[in-house]
């Protein structure tokens, strides 16, 4: 029965209820085989595999053994697998892609495709569609079906073509080719989910090659030589002695491709001379030899143009300079065009691909890449929190624009993704679903992702993986995304939610009712993140901890608890829920804990002993002895791609600031401002804020660009005053790999003199801005600029940890309650004034910055201040506080008196009140004085009859600030 007949049948049946349902082709009915698979002797490897898989699965599902024979033995009940010319008569009514297929069911069952791989895909689809088989992930545990005595295919034509013609996944992070068939279960999984894969043949000496041969060829494996080895294999270093002119010229010197002793720009790798005719010949000969190798091994070949990874060292011989100027992309695509020309001349049907990658990802200036080549846009550096076309993700906006520029230049692209990298556990299916819909609508021709094959061979550090997840288990941490990718690459319009629900229901079994809302919440938390997860040279920052700071995040653990109960002791569900918990703990919960406890000790800015000359060279002993003030991070505490170090010292007249900004691309610095007090914050530069008052609406602001142009302003009661002139001296020095700012700000201009022990607030920031829209903001306040501060003590104070930001674990605190389990270091819990309600703790005020306050209720907290002195001294005690009722500042006093045979004994004198303040719910600054009597050892104490939150305590000689 053909397709038209089926439609008629449906139409006809719709009116007649008593007739049995649709006719169908029975493969097996009631456990008895009703069909035979017809496989001519000359069938291809994928067709043979297709027949074998259909027979094996039919038997697994039904118990019925369907025979495979070379020819039909009657005119019905045959399952006929056809491809190529033989399939044309059936396929001519349809527009078919190479991998597409038609399942025609009637008297016989036809599974036909233009290609033999398409026939195999037809069989796998039949098993999915009509027998309910699912391959969620590699291995037996990932396979699902419900046993049934009958396997039947309803009459009619089912035609299917892939949404993306080029669908590849690339096992990485281990050797998927080691052993007899390498990662056999992964190869099987890829074929069953209709994904292509490239094989690596590292030369014909590979003894395993022949053995693995048929196994991989049957599943559509193809050879993809080239890539990062394009130059190393075609122009080997062994030629360096005889033909140095083939190699890279840097600063007048030729370099071999690997030169471990020479580092250029941090790279021990150099590309070859791409303008040399002999190099062009060698590369094109190499490409042709790889096509010949493929023919010999009966594999299809796609040659892939690439270059040595992550290396900007390209040839600057006279010829290259003349032809390409400073453009790396021109150096690369000239080579691509020239060699492709030669290859196409000899082999017009050669399939040539090229990466658009790293240092040749900006479009070439003079070369128009050959349009016969297929281009793959490698988007490392994109953000995976947000969709590729998310207009609010600044990173992806740039990436999308770049991909569109390329599209205009070379036509439809294949996109090369790195979902894998640095994504130990994230609901990436959320991002993926949006990406694939966009890619398809946009007309991209293909997609690749890197995957960790669970059955690959992992050695050394690869075995251990990252974030506590061994590489072997990384697939399990994101199997939903890989599975959904395989399904959507074939049918981009499928129902995403239904597909995922069905898969998760199988995977989590009885625990699914709790895991469904769990996965949903995980996805919502992820989608709502403003943090970017970027794969690039600076490593990967994983924002799991930040997702946990979002509302409702605490429900995740509750869902897992519920899932655990639902799964009970039933395996594999019990193990799977435990695994989810491990993933969540390692990559979301533990980083959150670290984030919250990240210690931001206030640090000290030391007085300078000598004279400091403002020349942009931080070579004075005082600079050398000064400590680094805080760690520069980007928003959310992530490592910036380049480091910044800041120091500060002071003397009686000036406060000195020194920045060291590491910068590999200072020639690309964006500088627009040339005159003082311009909008320097838009340039490549540094900024710092000095806040003696501690008030967020009153402080001093300084910005210096990498050309040394200064902007200084004062914020007075929330209003900026650009006319403020600090009289600061600034010097900037630019070195090869960094630039340095040395500045001196007169204390007079800040309206303050400095007394050792004073606490001031500061922020030190860096706005790295380079041409091409590159921008990275970092600061010692987790990337925050205006309004973000950290407290520093200017010189040593007798009081320790006045900022309260150094915390220690609380142990055995008697009647005291310590809700956070932490206390500020050096502060001691004293008398409890209530049997049940006394509280003392380090209270985390700002979880991002790790800023703590001392929280006390109905009790006293104290800290040692001074040993006895011979003369009286008056001290000023300052702090900020909020709360209710009064807060008493008292002094515990001791003297040492002679004591018989012992030298002396310490005698307690009555506690004296220094002063008290009335607290309010808003945080306010308070200060008062106290005169320490001669011969007394003293402690500073706070007593709160009600509730008090105390911060930034300083003790300085009175009259000084
Ligand atoms: Zn050259
Ligand atoms: Zn983003």
PDB file of C-alpha atoms in Angstrom, residues 599 601 799-809 822-828 842 852 854 861-863:
ATOM      1  CA  UNK A 599      37.166  36.058  53.853  1.00  0.00           C
ATOM      2  CA  UNK A 601      39.996  40.721  55.920  1.00  0.00           C
ATOM      3  CA  UNK A 799      42.467  47.183  68.018  1.00  0.00           C
ATOM      4  CA  UNK A 800      42.390  44.113  65.824  1.00  0.00           C
ATOM      5  CA  UNK A 801      39.775  43.137  63.263  1.00  0.00           C
ATOM      6  CA  UNK A 802      37.708  46.289  63.671  1.00  0.00           C
ATOM      7  CA  UNK A 803      36.099  45.469  60.336  1.00  0.00           C
ATOM      8  CA  UNK A 804      34.782  42.187  61.821  1.00  0.00           C
ATOM      9  CA  UNK A 805      35.569  40.515  58.490  1.00  0.00           C
ATOM     10  CA  UNK A 806      38.052  38.011  59.866  1.00  0.00           C
ATOM     11  CA  UNK A 807      35.902  35.239  61.275  1.00  0.00           C
ATOM     12  CA  UNK A 808      36.569  32.027  63.184  1.00  0.00           C
ATOM     13  CA  UNK A 809      34.437  29.001  64.012  1.00  0.00           C
ATOM     14  CA  UNK A 822      31.059  32.059  63.609  1.00  0.00           C
ATOM     15  CA  UNK A 823      32.648  34.813  65.636  1.00  0.00           C
ATOM     16  CA  UNK A 824      34.776  37.768  64.580  1.00  0.00           C
ATOM     17  CA  UNK A 825      38.397  36.952  65.318  1.00  0.00           C
ATOM     18  CA  UNK A 826      39.988  38.632  68.413  1.00  0.00           C
ATOM     19  CA  UNK A 827      36.570  39.479  69.900  1.00  0.00           C
ATOM     20  CA  UNK A 828      35.645  37.467  72.985  1.00  0.00           C
ATOM     21  CA  UNK A 842      29.736  37.192  63.181  1.00  0.00           C
ATOM     22  CA  UNK A 852      30.546  40.685  58.449  1.00  0.00           C
ATOM     23  CA  UNK A 854      29.429  41.796  65.105  1.00  0.00           C
ATOM     24  CA  UNK A 861      31.790  41.299  73.934  1.00  0.00           C
ATOM     25  CA  UNK A 862      35.336  42.500  74.488  1.00  0.00           C
ATOM     26  CA  UNK A 863      38.831  42.744  73.034  1.00  0.00           C
TER      27      UNK A 863
END
